[in-house]
Short mmCIF file of C-alpha atoms and ligand atoms in Angstrom, two decimals:
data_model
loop_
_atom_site.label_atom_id
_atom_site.label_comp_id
_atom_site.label_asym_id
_atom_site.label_seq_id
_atom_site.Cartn_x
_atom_site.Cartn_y
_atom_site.Cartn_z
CA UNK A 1 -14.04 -17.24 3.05
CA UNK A 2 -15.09 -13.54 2.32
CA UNK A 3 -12.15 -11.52 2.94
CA UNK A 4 -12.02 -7.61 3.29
CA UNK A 5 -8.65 -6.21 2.85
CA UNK A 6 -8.83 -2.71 3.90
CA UNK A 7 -6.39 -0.26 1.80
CA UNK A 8 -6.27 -1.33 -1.98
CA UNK A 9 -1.98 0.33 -2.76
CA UNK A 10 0.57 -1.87 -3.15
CA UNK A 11 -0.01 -3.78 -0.65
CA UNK A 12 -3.76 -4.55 -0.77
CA UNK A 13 -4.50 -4.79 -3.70
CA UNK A 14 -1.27 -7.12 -4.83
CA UNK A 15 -2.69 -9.81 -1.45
CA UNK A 16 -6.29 -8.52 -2.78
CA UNK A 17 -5.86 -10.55 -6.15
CA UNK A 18 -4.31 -13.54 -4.84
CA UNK A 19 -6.24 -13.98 -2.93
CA UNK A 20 -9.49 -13.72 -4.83
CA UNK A 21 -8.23 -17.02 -6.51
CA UNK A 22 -9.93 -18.97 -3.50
CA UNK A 23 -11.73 -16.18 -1.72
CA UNK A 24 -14.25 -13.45 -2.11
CA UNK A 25 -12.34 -10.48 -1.47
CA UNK A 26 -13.84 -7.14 -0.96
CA UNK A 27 -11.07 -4.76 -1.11
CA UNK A 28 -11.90 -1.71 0.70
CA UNK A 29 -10.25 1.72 0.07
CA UNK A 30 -11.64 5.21 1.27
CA UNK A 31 -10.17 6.84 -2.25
CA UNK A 32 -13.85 7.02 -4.62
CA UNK A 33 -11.60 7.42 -7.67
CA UNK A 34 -9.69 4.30 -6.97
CA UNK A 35 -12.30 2.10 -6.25
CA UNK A 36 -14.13 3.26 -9.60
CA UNK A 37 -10.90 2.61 -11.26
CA UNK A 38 -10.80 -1.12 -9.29
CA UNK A 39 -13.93 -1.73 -10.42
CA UNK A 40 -13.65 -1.29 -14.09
CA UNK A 41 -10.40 -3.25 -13.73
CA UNK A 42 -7.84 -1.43 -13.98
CA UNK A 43 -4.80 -1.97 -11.91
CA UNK A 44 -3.02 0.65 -10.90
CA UNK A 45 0.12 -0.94 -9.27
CA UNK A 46 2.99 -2.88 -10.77
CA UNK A 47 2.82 -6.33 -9.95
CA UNK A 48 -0.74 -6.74 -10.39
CA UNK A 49 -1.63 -6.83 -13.72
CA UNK A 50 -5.33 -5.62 -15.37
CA UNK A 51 -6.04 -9.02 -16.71
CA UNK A 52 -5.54 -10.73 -13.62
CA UNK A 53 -7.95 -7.95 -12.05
CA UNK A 54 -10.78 -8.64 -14.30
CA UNK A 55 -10.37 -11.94 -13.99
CA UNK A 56 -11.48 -11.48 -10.07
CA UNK A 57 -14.07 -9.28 -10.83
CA UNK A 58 -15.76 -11.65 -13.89
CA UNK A 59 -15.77 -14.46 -11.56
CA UNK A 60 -17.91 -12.64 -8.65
CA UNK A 61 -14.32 -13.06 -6.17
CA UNK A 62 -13.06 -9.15 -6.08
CA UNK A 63 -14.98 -6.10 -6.08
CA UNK A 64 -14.21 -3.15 -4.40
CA UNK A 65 -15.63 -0.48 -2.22
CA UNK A 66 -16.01 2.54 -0.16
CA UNK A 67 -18.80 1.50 1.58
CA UNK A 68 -18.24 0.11 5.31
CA UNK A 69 -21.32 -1.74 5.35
CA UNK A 70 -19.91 -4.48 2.48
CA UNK A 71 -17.34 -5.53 4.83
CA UNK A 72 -19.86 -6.11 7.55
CA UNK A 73 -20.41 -9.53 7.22
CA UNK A 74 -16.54 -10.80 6.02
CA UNK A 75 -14.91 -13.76 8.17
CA UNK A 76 -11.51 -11.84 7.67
CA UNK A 77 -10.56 -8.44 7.75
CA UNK A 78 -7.07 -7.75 6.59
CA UNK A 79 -5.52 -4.56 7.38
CA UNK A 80 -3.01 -2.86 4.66
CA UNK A 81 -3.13 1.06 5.16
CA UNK A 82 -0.22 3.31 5.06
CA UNK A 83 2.00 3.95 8.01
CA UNK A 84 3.83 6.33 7.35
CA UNK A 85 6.39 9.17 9.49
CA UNK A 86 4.60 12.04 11.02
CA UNK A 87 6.14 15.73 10.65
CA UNK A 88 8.44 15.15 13.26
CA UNK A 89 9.96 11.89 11.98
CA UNK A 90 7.76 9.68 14.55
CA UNK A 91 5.43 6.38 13.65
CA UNK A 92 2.30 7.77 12.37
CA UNK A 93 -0.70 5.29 12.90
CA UNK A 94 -3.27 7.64 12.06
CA UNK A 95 -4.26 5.21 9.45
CA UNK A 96 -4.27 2.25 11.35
CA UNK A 97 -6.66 4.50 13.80
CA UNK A 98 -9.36 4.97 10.93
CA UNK A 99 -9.22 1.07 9.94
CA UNK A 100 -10.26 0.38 13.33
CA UNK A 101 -12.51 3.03 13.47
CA UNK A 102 -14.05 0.79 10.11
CA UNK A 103 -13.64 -2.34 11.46
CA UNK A 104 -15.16 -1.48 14.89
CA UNK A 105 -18.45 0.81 12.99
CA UNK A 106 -19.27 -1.87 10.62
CA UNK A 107 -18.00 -5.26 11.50
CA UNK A 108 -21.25 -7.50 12.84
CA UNK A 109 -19.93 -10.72 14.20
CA UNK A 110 -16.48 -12.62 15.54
CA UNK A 111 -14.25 -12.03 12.86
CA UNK A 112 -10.52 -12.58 12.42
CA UNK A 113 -8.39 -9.51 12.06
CA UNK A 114 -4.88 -9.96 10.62
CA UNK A 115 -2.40 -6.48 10.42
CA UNK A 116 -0.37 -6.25 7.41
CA UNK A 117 1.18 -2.86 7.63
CA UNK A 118 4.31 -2.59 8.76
CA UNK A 119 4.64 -1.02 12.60
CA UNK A 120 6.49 -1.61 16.00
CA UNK A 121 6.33 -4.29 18.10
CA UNK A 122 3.17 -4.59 20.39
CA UNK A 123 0.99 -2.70 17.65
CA UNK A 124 -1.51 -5.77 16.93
CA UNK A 125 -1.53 -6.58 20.72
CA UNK A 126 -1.26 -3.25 22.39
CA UNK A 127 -2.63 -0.94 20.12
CA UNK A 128 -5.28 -2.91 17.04
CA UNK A 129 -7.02 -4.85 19.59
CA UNK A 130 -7.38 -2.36 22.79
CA UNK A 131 -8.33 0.24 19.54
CA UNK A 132 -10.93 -1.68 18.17
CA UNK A 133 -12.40 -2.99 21.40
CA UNK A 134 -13.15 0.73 22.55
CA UNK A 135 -14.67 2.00 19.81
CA UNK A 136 -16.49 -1.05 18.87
CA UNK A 137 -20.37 -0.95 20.30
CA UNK A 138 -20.42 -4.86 20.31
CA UNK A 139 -18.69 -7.19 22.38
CA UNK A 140 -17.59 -9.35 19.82
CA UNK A 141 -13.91 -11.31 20.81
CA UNK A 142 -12.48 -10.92 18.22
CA UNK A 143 -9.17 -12.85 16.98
CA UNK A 144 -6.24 -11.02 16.02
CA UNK A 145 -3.14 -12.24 14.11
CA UNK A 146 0.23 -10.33 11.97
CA UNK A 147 1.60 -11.13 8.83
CA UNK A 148 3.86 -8.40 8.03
CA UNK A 149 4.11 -8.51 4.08
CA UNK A 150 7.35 -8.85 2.14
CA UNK A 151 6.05 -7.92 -1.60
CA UNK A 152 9.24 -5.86 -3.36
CA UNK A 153 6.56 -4.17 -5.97
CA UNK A 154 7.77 -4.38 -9.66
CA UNK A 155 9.78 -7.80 -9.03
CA UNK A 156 9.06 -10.94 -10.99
CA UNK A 157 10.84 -13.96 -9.52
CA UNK A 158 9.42 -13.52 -5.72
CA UNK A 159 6.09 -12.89 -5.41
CA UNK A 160 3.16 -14.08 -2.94
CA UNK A 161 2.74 -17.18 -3.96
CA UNK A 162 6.67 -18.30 -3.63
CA UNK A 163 7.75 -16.09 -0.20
CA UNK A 164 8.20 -17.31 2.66
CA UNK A 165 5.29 -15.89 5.06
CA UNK A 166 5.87 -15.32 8.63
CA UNK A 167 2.93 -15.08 10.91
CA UNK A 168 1.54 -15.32 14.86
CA UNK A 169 -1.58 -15.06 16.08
CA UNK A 170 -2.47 -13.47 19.82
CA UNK A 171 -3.93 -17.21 20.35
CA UNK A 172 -3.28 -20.21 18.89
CA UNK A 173 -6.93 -20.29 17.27
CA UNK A 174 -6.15 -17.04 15.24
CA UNK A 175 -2.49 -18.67 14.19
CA UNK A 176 -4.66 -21.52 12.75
CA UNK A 177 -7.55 -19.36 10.83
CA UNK A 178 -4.68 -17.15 9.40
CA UNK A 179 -2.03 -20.11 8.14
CA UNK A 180 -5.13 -21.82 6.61
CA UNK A 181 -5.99 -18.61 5.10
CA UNK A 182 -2.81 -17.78 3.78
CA UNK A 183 -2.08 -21.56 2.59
CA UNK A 184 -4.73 -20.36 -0.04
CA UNK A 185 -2.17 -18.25 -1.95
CA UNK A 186 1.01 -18.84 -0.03
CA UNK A 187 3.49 -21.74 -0.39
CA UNK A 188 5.55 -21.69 2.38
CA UNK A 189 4.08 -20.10 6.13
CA UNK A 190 6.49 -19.79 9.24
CA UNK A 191 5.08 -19.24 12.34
CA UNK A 192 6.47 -17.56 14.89
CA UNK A 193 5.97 -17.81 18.31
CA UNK A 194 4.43 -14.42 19.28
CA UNK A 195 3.21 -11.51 16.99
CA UNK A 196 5.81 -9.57 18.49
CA UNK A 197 8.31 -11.49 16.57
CA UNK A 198 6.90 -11.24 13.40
CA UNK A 199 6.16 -7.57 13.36
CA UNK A 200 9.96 -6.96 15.08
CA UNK A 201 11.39 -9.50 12.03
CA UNK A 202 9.93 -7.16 9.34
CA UNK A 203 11.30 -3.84 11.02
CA UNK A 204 14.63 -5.50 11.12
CA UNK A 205 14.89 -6.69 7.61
CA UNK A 206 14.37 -3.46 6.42
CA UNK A 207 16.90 -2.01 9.15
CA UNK A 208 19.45 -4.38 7.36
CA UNK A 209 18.95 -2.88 4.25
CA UNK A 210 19.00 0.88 5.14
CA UNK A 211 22.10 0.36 7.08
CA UNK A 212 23.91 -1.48 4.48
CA UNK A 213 22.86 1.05 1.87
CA UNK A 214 23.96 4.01 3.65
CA UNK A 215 27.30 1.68 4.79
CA UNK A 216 27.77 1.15 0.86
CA UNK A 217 26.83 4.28 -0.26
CA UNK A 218 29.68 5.58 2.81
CA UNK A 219 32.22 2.90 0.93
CA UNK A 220 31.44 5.10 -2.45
CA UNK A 221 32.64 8.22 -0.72
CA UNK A 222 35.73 6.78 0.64
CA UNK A 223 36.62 4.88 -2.54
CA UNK A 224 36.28 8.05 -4.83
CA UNK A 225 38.23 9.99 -2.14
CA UNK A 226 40.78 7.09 -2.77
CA UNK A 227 40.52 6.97 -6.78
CA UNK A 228 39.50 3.71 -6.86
CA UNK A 229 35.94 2.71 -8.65
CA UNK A 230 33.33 1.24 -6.05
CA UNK A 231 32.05 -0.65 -8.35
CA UNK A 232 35.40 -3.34 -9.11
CA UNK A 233 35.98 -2.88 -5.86
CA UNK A 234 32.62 -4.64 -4.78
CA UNK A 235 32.56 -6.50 -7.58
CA UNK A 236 36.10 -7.99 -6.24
CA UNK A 237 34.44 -8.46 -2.35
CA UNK A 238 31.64 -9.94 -4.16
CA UNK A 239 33.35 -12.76 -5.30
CA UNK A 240 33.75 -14.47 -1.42
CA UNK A 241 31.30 -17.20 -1.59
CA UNK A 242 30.79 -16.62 2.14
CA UNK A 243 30.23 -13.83 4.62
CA UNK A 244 29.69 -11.05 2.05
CA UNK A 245 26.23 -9.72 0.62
CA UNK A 246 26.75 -6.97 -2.00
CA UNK A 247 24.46 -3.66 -1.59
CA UNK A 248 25.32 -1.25 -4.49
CA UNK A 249 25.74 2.68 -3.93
CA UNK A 250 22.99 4.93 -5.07
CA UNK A 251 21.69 8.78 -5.03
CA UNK A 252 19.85 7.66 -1.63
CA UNK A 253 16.90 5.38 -0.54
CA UNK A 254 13.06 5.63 -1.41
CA UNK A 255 9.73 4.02 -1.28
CA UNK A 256 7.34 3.74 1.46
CA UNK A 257 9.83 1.13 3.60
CA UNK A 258 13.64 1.37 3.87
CA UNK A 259 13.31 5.05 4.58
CA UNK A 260 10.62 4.85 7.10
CA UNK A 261 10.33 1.74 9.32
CA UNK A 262 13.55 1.60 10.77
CA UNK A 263 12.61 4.75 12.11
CA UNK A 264 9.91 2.83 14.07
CA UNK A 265 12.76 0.09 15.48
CA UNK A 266 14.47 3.71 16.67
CA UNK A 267 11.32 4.88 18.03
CA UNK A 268 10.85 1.91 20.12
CA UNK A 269 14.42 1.18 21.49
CA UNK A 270 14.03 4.72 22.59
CA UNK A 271 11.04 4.26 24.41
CA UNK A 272 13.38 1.45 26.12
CA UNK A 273 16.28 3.70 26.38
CA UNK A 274 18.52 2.00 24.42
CA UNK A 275 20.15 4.34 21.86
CA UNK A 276 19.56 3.24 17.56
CA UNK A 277 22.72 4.63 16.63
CA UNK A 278 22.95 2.92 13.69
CA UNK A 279 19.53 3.48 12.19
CA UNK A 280 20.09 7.35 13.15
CA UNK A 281 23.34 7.59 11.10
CA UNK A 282 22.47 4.92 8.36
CA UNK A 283 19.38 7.81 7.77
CA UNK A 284 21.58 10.55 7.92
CA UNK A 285 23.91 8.92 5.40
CA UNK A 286 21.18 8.23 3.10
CA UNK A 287 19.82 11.81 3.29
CA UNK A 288 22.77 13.35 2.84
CA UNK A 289 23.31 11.34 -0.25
CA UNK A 290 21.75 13.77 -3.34
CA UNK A 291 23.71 16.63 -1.68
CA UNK A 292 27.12 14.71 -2.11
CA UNK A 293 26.10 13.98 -5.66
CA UNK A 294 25.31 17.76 -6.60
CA UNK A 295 28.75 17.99 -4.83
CA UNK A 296 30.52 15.73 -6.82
CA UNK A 297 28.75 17.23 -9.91
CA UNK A 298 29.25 20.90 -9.13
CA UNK A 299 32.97 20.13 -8.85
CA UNK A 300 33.31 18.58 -12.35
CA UNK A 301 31.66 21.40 -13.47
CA UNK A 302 34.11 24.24 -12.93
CA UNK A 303 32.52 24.50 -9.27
CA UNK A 304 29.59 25.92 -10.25
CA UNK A 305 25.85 24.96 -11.56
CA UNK A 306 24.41 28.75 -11.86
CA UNK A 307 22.31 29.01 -14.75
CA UNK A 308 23.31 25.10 -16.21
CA UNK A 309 20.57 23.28 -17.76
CA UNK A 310 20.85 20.12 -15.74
CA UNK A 311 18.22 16.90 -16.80
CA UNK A 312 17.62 14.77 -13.76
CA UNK A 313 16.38 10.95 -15.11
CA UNK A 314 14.73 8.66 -13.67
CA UNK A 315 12.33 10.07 -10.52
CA UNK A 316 10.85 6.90 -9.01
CA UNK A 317 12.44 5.91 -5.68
CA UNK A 318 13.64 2.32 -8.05
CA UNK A 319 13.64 0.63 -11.30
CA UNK A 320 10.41 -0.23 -12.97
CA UNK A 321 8.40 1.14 -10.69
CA UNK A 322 5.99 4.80 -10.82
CA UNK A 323 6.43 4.86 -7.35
CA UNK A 324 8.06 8.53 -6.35
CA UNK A 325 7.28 8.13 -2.28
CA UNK A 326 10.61 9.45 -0.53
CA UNK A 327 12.64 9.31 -3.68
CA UNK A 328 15.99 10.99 -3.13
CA UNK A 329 15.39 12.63 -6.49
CA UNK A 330 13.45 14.82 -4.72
CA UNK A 331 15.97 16.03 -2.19
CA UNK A 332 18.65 16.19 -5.76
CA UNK A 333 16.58 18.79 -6.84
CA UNK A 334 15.93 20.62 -4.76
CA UNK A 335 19.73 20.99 -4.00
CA UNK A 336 20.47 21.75 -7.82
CA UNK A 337 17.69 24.62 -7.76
CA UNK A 338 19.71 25.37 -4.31
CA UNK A 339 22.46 26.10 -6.95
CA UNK A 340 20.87 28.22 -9.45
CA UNK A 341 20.59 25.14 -11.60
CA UNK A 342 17.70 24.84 -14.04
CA UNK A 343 16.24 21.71 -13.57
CA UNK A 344 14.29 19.23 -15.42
CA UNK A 345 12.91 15.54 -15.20
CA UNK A 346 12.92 12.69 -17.51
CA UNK A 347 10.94 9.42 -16.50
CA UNK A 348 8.56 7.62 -18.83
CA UNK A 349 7.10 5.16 -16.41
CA UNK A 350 6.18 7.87 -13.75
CA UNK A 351 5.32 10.09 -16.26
CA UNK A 352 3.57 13.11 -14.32
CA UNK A 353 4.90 14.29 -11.02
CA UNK A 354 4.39 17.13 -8.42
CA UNK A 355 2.20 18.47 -11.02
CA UNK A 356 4.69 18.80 -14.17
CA UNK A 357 5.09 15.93 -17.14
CA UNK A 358 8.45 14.47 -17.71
CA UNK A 359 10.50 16.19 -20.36
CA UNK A 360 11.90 14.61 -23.33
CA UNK A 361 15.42 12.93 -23.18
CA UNK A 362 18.24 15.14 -23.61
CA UNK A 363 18.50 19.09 -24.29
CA UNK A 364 20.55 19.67 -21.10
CA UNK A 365 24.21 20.36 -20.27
CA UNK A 366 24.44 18.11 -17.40
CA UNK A 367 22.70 14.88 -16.71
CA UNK A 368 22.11 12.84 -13.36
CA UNK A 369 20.84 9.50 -13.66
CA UNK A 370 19.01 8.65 -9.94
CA UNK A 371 17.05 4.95 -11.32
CA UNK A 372 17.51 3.47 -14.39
CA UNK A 373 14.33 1.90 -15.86
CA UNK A 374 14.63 -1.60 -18.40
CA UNK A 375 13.03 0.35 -20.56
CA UNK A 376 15.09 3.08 -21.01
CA UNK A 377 18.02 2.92 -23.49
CA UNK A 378 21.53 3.33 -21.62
CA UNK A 379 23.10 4.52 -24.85
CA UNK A 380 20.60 7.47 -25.00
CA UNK A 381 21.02 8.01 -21.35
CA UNK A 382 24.90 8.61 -22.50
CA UNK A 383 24.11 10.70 -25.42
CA UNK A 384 21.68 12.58 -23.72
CA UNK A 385 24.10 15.42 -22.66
CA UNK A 386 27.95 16.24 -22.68
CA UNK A 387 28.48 15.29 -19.25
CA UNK A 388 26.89 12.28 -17.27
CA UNK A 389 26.64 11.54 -13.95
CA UNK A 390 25.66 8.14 -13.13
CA UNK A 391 24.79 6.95 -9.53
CA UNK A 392 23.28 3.43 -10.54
CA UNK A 393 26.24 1.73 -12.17
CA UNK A 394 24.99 1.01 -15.02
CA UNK A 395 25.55 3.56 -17.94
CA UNK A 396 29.04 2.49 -18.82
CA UNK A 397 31.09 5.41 -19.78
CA UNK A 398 29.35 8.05 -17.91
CA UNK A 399 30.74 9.66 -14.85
CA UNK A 400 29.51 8.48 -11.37
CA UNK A 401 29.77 7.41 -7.83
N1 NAD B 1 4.82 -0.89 -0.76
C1 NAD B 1 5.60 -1.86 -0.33
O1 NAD B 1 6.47 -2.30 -1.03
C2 NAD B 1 5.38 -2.48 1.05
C3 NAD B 1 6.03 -3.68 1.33
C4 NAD B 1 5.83 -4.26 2.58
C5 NAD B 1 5.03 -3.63 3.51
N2 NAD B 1 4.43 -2.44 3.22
C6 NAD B 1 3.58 -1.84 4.24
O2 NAD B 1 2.23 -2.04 3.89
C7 NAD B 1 1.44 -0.94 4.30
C8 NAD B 1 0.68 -0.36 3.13
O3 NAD B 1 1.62 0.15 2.20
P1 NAD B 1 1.28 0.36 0.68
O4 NAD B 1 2.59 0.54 -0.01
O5 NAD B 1 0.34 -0.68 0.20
O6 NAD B 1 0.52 1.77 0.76
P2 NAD B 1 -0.27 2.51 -0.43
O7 NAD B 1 -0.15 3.94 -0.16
O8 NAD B 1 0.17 1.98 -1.76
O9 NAD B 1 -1.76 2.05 -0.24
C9 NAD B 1 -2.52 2.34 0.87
C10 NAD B 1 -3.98 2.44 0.47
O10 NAD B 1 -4.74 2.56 1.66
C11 NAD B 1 -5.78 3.49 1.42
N3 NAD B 1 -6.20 3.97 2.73
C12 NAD B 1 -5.60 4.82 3.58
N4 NAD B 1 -6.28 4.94 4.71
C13 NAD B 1 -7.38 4.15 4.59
C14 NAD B 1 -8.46 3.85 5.41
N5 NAD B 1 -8.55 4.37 6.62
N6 NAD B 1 -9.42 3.02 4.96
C15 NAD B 1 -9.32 2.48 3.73
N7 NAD B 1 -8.30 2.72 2.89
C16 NAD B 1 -7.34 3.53 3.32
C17 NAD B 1 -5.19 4.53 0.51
O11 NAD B 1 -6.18 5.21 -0.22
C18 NAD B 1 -4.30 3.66 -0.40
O12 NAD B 1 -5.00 3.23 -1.56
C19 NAD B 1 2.40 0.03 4.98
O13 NAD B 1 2.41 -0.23 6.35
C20 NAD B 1 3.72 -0.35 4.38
O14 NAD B 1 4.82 -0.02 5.22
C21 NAD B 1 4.58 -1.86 2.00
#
């Protein structure tokens, strides 16, 4: 099959490689710099390694592209563009809009069309296919299908190859081309019995996390205000074989997922009328997150961060990751400067960030530690100023949540 996965990030390119193994894949991005960057092979996601990118492109099965006409003649088109909130907090599929526009300009005969960015319910069937239909000049019926995608970037032990899949197609001849396409890299495919299901699945297993983060991170509030650590405490819970599911407290949620697509599950149960009152205040719990840390921080501080030389480490939105997309770091910051503090970053694996470089370890009165890289030593984390604030856990010793 030549496959043309359109959007090469985290997404793309990670389904891009695997599937290359028993595919041509074209993977088609509209960033020139990436693409020049694909092409000499190197990879510029976790997850995906360099080697395994040359690999693809030695053996004639990857090469990548800005040019709409090389995806003119592929038998698949995957979609795997960003979608993202809008200004106002609503589903942006402004993205989604210009892959159709791509698909519909340059695709030349019945292809198969499978959406792999996250979005509401009814997007593939109410809003990809009517889309493409109207702007394409060709009356091609096309066959449309969803596979939401599951990759946790950065993480070894679940990867393509060994998570489950769910999928649907809008008929059962679309189902069948997309399960045999994804049996090419994929071990274990559930189908579901409508694409609504699949794409509503996705949005909730996200939900589940962002509540019970923002539930957890709640719990950390109440158990400092009780003076008992969080941490033994759901340690303790943790050890009911049954019936519990630890979630661990943190400066706030990140990435291009938990913090966004529940906000699509609100956006259409209000469309419905029925109130997400649980997404709403599992957000609002995670945003207000850095602010109760610089709380917390400020008031160990003789109640005040004025002129304090405080080192924030650790910027990505997780461990082992460069990704910075929503991190709560952010928000910490900009709270601290709120205070007068004078702020700096330390975080190897991002390494360069809203323009500045990370600063050395250490040379501050006050450290916070938002994620907590393998490769960064916890000892030096410890050392790295007199006082410590912790919000993974991890840096035993330190202060924290
Ligand atoms: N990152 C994750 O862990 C993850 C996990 C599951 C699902 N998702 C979902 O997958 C989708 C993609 O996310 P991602 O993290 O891969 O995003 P990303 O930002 O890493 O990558 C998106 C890529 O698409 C390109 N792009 C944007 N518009 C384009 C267009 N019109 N034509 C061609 N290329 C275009 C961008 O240049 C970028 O390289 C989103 O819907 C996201 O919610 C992401």
């Amino acid at each position: 099959m030549k496959v043309a996965i359109i959007g090469q990030g985290y997404v793309g390119l990670t389904i891009s490689v695997f599937a290359s193994k028993e595919n041509t894949v074209i993977g088609f991005d509209n960033s020139e710099k990436l693409v020049v960057e694909l092409n000499s092979g190197k990879s510029h996601i976790e997850g995906v390694s360099s080697e395994a990118l040359s690999l693809a492109i030695k053996n004639g099965n990857y090469h990548a592209t800005t040019s709409g006409q090389d995806i003119s003649d592929a038998d698949i088109i995957v979609i795997a563009v960003p979608t993202p909130l809008n200004k106002d907090r609503k589903p942006d599929l402004s993205y989604i809009e210009a892959a159709c526009l791509t698909i519909a300009t340059y695709v030349k005969k019945r292809v198969l069309i499978i959406n792999e960015s996250t979005s509401f319910p009814g997007t593939i069937r109410n809003f990809i296919k009517p889309l493409i239909e109207k702007l394409s000049k060709n009356n091609f019926e096309h066959l449309y299908a969803i596979s939401p995608e599951r990759v946790d970037p950065g993480r070894v032990d679940w990867d393509q190859k060994n998570t489950p899949r769910l999928y649907a197609g809008l008929t059962s001849e679309a189902s069948k081309m997309t399960r045999d396409f994804y049996t090419s890299f994929c071990d274990n495919l559930i189908e579901v019995s409508s694409p609504e299901v699949a794409e509503a699945a996705k949005l909730f297993e996200n939900t589940f996390r962002q509540v019970n983060i923002a539930l957890v991170n709640e719990f950390a509030q109440i158990s400092n205000a009780l003076g008992i650590s969080v941490h033994e405490i759901l340690d303790a819970a943790n050890t009911k074989p049954y019936g519990f599911m630890k979630f661990n407290p943190s400066a706030g949620v990140g990435g291009h997922c938990i913090p966004v697509d529940p906000t699509y599950l609100a956006y259409v149960a209000s469309k419905k009328g029925i109130p997400a009152t649980f997404i709403e205040r599992a957000n609002e719990v995670n945003l207000e997150m850095p602010k109760y840390v610089v709380n917390r921080v400020e008031g160990e501080n003789s109640g005040s961060l004025t002129g304090k030389r405080v080192q924030v480490i650790g910027v990505a939105y997780k461990p082992n990751v460069a990704d910075t997309r929503e991190t709560p770091a952010e928000l910490l910051i900009k709270e601290l400067k709120l205070r007068g503090a004078k702020v700096t970053w330390h975080d190897d694996v991002v390494g360069d960030w809203q323009g500045e470089k990370s600063s050395a370890l250490g040379g501050s009165q006050i450290a916070i530690v938002v994620t907590l890289h393998d490769s960064i030593d916890k000892r030096l984390v410890l050392e790295s100023a007199p006082y410590v604030f912790d919000t993974t856990g991890k840096v035993v010793g330190a202060k924290g949540l």
